[in-house]
mmCIF file of C-alpha atoms in Angstrom:
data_model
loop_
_atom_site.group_PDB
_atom_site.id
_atom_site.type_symbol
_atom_site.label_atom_id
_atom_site.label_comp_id
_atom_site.label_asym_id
_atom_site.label_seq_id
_atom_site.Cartn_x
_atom_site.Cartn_y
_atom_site.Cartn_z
ATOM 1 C CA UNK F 1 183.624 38.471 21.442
ATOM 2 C CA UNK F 2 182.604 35.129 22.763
ATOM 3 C CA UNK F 3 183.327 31.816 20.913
ATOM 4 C CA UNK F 4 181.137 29.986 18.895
ATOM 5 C CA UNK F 5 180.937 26.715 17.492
ATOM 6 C CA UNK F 6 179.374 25.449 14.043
ATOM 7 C CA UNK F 7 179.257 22.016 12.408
ATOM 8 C CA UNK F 8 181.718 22.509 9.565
ATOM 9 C CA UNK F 9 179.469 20.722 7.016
ATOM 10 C CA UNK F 10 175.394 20.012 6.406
ATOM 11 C CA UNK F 11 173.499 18.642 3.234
ATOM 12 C CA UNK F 12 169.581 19.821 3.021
ATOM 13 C CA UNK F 13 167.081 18.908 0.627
ATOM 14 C CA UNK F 14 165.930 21.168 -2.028
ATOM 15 C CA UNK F 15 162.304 22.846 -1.073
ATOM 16 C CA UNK F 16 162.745 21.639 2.870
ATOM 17 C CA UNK F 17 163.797 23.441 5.997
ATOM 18 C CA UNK F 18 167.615 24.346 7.172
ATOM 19 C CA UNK F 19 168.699 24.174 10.918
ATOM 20 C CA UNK F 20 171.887 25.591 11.021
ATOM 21 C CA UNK F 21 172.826 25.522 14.354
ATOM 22 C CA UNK F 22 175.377 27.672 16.560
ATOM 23 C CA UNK F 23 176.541 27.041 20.356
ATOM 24 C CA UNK F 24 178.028 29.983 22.023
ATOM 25 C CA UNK F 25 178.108 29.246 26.030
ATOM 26 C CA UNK F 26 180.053 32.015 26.852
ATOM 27 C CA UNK F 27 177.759 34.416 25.388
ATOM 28 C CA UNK F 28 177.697 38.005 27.561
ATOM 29 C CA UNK F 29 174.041 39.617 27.888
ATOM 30 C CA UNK F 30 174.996 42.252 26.164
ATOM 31 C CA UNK F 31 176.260 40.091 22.838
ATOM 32 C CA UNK F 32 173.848 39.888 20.246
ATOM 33 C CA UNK F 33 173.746 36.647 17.551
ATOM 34 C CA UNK F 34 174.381 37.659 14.345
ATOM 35 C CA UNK F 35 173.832 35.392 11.245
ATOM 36 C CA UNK F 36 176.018 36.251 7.917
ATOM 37 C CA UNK F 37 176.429 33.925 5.089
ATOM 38 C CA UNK F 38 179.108 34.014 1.802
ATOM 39 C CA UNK F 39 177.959 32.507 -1.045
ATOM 40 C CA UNK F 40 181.375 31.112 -3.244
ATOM 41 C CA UNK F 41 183.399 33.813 -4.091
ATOM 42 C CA UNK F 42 181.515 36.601 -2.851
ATOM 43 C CA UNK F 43 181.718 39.020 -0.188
ATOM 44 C CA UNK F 44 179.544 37.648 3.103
ATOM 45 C CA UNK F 45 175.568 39.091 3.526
ATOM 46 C CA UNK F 46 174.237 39.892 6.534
ATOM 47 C CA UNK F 47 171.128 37.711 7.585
ATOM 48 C CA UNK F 48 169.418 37.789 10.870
ATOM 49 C CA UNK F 49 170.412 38.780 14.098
ATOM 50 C CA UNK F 50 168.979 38.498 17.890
ATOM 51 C CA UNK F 51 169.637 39.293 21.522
ATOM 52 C CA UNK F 52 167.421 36.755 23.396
ATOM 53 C CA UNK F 53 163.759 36.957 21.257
ATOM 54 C CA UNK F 54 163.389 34.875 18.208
ATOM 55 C CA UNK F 55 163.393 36.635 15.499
ATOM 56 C CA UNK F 56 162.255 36.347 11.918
ATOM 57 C CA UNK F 57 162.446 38.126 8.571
ATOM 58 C CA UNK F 58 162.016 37.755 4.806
ATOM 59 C CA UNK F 59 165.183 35.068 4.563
ATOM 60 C CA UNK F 60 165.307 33.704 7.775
ATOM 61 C CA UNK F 61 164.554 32.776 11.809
ATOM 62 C CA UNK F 62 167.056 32.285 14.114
ATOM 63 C CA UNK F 63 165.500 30.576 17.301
ATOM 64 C CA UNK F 64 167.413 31.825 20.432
ATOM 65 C CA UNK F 65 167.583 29.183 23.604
ATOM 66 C CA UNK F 66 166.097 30.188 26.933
ATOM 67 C CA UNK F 67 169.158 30.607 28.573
ATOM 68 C CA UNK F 68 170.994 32.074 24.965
ATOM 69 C CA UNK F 69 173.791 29.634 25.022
ATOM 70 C CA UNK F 70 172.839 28.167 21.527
ATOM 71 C CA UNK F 71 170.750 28.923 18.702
ATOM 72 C CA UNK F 72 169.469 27.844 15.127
ATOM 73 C CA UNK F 73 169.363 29.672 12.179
ATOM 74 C CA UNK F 74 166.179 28.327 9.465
ATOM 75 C CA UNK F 75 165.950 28.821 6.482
ATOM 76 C CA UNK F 76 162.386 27.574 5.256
ATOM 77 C CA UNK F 77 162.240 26.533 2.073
ATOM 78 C CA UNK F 78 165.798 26.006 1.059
ATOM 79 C CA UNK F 79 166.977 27.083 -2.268
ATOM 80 C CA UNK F 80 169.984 25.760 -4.506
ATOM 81 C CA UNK F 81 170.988 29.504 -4.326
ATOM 82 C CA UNK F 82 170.763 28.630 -0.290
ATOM 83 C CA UNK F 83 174.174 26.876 -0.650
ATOM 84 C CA UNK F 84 177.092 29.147 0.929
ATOM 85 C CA UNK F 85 179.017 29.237 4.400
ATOM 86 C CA UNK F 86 177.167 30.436 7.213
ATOM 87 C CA UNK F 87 178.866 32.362 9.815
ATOM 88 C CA UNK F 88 177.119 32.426 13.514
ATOM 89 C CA UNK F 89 178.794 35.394 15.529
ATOM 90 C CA UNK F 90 178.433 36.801 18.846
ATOM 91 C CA UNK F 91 179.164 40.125 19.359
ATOM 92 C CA UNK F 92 178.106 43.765 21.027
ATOM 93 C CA UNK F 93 175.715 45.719 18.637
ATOM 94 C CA UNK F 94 176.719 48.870 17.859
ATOM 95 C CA UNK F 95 180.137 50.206 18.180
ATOM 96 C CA UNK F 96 181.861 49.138 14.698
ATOM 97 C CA UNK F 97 185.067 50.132 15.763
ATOM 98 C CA UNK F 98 186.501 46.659 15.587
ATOM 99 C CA UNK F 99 186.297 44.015 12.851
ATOM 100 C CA UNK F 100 184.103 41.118 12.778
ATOM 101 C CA UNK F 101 186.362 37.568 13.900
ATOM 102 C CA UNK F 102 184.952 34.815 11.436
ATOM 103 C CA UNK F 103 185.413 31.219 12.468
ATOM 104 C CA UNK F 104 185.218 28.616 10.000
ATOM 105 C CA UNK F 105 181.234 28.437 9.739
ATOM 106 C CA UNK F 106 178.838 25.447 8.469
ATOM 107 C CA UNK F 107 178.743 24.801 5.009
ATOM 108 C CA UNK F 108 175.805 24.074 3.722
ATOM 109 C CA UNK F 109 174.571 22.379 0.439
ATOM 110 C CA UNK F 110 171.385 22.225 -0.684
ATOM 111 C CA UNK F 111 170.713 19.018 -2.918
ATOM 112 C CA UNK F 112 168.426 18.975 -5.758
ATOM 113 C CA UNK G 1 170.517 49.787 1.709
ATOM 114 C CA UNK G 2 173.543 50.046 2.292
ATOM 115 C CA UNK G 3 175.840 49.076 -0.403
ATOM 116 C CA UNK G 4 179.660 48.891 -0.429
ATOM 117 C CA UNK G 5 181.334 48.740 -3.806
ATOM 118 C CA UNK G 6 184.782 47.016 -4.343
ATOM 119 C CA UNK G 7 186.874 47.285 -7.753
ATOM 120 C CA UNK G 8 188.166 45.483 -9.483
ATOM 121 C CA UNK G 9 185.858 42.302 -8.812
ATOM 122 C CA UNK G 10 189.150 40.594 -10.015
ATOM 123 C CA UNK G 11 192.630 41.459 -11.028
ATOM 124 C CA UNK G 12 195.614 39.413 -12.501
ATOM 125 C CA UNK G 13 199.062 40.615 -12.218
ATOM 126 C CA UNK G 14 202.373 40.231 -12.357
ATOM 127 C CA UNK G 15 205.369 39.842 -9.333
ATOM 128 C CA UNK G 16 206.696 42.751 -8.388
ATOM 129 C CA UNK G 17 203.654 45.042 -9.953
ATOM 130 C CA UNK G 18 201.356 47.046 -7.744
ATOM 131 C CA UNK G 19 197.538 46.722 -7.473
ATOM 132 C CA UNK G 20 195.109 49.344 -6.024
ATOM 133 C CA UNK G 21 191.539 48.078 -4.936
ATOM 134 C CA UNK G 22 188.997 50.441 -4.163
ATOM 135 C CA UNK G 23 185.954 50.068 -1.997
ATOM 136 C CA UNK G 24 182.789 53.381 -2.101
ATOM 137 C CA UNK G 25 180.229 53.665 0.154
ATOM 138 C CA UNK G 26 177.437 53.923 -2.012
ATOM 139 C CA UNK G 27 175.129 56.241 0.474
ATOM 140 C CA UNK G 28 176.523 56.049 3.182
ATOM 141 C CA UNK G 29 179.254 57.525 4.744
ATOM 142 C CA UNK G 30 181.918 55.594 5.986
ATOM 143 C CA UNK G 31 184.101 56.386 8.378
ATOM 144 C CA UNK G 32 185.397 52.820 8.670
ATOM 145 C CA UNK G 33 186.366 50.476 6.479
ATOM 146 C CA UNK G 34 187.919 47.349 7.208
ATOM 147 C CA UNK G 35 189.704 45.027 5.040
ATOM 148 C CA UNK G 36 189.692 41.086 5.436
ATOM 149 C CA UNK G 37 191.990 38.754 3.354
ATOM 150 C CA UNK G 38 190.911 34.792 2.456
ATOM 151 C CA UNK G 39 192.797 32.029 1.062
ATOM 152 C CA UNK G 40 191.113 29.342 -0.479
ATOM 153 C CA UNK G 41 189.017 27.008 2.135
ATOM 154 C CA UNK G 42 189.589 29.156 4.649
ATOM 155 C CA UNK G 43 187.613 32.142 6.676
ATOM 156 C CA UNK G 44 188.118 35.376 6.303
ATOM 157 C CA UNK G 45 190.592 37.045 8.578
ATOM 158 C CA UNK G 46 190.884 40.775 9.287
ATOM 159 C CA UNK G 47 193.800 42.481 8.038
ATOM 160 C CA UNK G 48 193.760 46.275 9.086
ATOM 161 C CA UNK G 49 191.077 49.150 9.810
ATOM 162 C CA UNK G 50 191.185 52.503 8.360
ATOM 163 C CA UNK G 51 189.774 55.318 9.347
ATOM 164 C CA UNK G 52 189.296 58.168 7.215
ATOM 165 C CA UNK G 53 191.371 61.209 7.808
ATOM 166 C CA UNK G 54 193.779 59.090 10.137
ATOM 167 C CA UNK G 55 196.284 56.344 9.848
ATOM 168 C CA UNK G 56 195.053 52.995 9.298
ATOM 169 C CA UNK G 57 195.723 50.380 12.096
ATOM 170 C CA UNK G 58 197.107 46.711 11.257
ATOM 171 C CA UNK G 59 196.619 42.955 12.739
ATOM 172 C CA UNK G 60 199.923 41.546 13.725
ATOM 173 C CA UNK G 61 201.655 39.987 11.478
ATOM 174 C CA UNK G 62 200.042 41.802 8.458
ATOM 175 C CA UNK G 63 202.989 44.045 7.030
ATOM 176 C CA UNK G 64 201.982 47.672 6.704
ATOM 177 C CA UNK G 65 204.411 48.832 3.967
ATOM 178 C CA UNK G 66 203.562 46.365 1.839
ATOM 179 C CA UNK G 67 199.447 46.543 1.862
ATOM 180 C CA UNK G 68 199.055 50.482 2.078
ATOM 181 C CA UNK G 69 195.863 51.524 3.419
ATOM 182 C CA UNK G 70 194.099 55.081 2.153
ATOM 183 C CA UNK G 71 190.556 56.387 3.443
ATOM 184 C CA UNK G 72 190.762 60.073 1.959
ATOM 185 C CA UNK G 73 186.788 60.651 2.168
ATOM 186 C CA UNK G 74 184.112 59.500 3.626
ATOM 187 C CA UNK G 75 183.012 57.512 0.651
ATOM 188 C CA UNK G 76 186.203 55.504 -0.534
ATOM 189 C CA UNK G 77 189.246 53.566 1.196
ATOM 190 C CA UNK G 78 191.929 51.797 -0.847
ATOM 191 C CA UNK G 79 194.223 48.940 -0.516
ATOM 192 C CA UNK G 80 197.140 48.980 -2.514
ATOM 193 C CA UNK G 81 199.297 45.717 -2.991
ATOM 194 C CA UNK G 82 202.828 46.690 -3.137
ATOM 195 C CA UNK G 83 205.016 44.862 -4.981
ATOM 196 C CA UNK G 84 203.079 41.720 -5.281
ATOM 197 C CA UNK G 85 204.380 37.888 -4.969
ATOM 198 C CA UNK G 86 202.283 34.641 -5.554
ATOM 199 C CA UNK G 87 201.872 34.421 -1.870
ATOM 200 C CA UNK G 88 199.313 37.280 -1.952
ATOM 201 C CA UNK G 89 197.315 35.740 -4.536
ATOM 202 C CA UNK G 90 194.246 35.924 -2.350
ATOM 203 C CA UNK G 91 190.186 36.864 -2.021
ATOM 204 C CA UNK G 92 190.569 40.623 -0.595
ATOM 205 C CA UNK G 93 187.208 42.054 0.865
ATOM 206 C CA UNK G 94 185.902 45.485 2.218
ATOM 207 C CA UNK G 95 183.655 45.501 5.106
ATOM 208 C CA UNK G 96 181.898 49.150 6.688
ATOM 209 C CA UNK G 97 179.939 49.061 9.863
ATOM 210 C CA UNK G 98 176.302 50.017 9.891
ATOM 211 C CA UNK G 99 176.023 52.503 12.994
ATOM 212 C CA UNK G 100 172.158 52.155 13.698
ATOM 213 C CA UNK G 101 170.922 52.021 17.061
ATOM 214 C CA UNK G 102 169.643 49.380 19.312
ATOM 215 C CA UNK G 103 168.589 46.184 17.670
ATOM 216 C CA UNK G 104 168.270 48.432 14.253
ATOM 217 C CA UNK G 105 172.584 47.999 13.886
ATOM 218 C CA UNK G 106 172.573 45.429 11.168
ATOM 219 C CA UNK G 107 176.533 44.672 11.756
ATOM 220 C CA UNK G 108 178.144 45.266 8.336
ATOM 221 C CA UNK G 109 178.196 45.537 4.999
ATOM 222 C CA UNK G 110 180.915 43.974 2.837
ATOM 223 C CA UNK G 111 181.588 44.077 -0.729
ATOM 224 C CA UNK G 112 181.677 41.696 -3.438
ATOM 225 C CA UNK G 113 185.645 41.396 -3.016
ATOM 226 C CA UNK G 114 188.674 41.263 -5.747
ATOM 227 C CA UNK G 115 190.214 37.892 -6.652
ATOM 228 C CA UNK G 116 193.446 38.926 -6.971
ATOM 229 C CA UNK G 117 196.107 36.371 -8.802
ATOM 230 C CA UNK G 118 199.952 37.448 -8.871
ATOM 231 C CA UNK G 119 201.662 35.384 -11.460
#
């Protein structure tokens, strides 16, 4: 799986938007982006993921670059709830025989 | 969807003492389950996959004996802490992948995971 690299740390306002963002230049084109997040003390929850097309659903987008060596994960409106570790990972969809490799993520706090 | 659920959400025991965690499939089956440890401030890290019906496979350096590794059905895998020290006072967590197709494959589902505190 290829590398990725998060700032460790990012403050957001309550109520405004959160660009998380993720580099990963040695992304193959078959390695999707995946998006998972672990709020304190709980298991991690699956978020967003994309191959090269922005995507968007009911908690996030995740804006893919042109030539997908970085990306952004937004989350709109940011929530107190919002404030967890977010894991950016690069890996082949389907398959599931191996485990997922977690680096050390961004964590984010949202400020009232 | 789908839903993984892991007992006990947290567990205190003593050195020496065994403790089992369990992790269902809630409707789903799951013929893989994989188990990730965390220490305070840190990631998670995998520990070992099982498979069900087969022998469960570890990361080096995680010892085998010691964190035994069932996955009798499709539906349930445990992890049993053998003879428990402080040093595995950890955050234990379940993980299953979801085998959907194309851009459909969501990854994985984890559960909540068991604080577990050896005194």
């Amino acid at each position: 799986d290829a590398k990725t690299t998060q700032p460790p740390s990012m403050d957001c306002a309550e109520g405004r938007a959160a660009n998380l963002p993720c580099n990963h230049s040695t992304i193959s084109g078959n390695e999707y982006v995946y998006w998972y997040r672990q709020i304190h003390s709980q298991g991690p929850q699956y978020i967003i993921h994309g191959l090269k097309n922005n995507e968007t659903n009911e908690m996030a987008s995740l804006i893919i670059t042109e030539d997908r060596k970085s990306s952004t994960l937004i989350l709109p409106h940011a929530t107190l709830r919002d404030t967890a570790v977010y894991y950016c990972i690069v890996r082949v969809a389907g398959g599931g025989a191996d485990g997922l490799t977690f680096g050390k993520g961004t964590h984010l706090i949202i400020q009232p | 969807g789908a839903v993984v659920s892991q007992h006990p959400s947290w567990v205190i025991c003593k050195s020496g003492t065994s403790v089992k965690i369990e992790c269902r499939s809630l409707d789903f089956q799951a013929t893989t389950m994989f188990w990730y440890r965390q220490f305070p401030k840190q990631s998670l890290m995998l520990m070992a996959t099982s498979n069900e019906g087969s022998k469960a496979t570890y990361e080096q350096g995680v010892e085998k004996d010691k964190f035994l590794i069932n996955h009798a059905s499709l539906t349930l895998s445990t992890l049993t802490v053998t003879s428990a020290h402080p040093e595995d006072s950890s955050f234990y967590i379940c993980s299953a992948p979801l085998l959907g197709q194309g851009r459909d494959n969501y990854g994985y589902t984890f559960g909540s995971g068991t604080r577990l505190t050896v005194v």
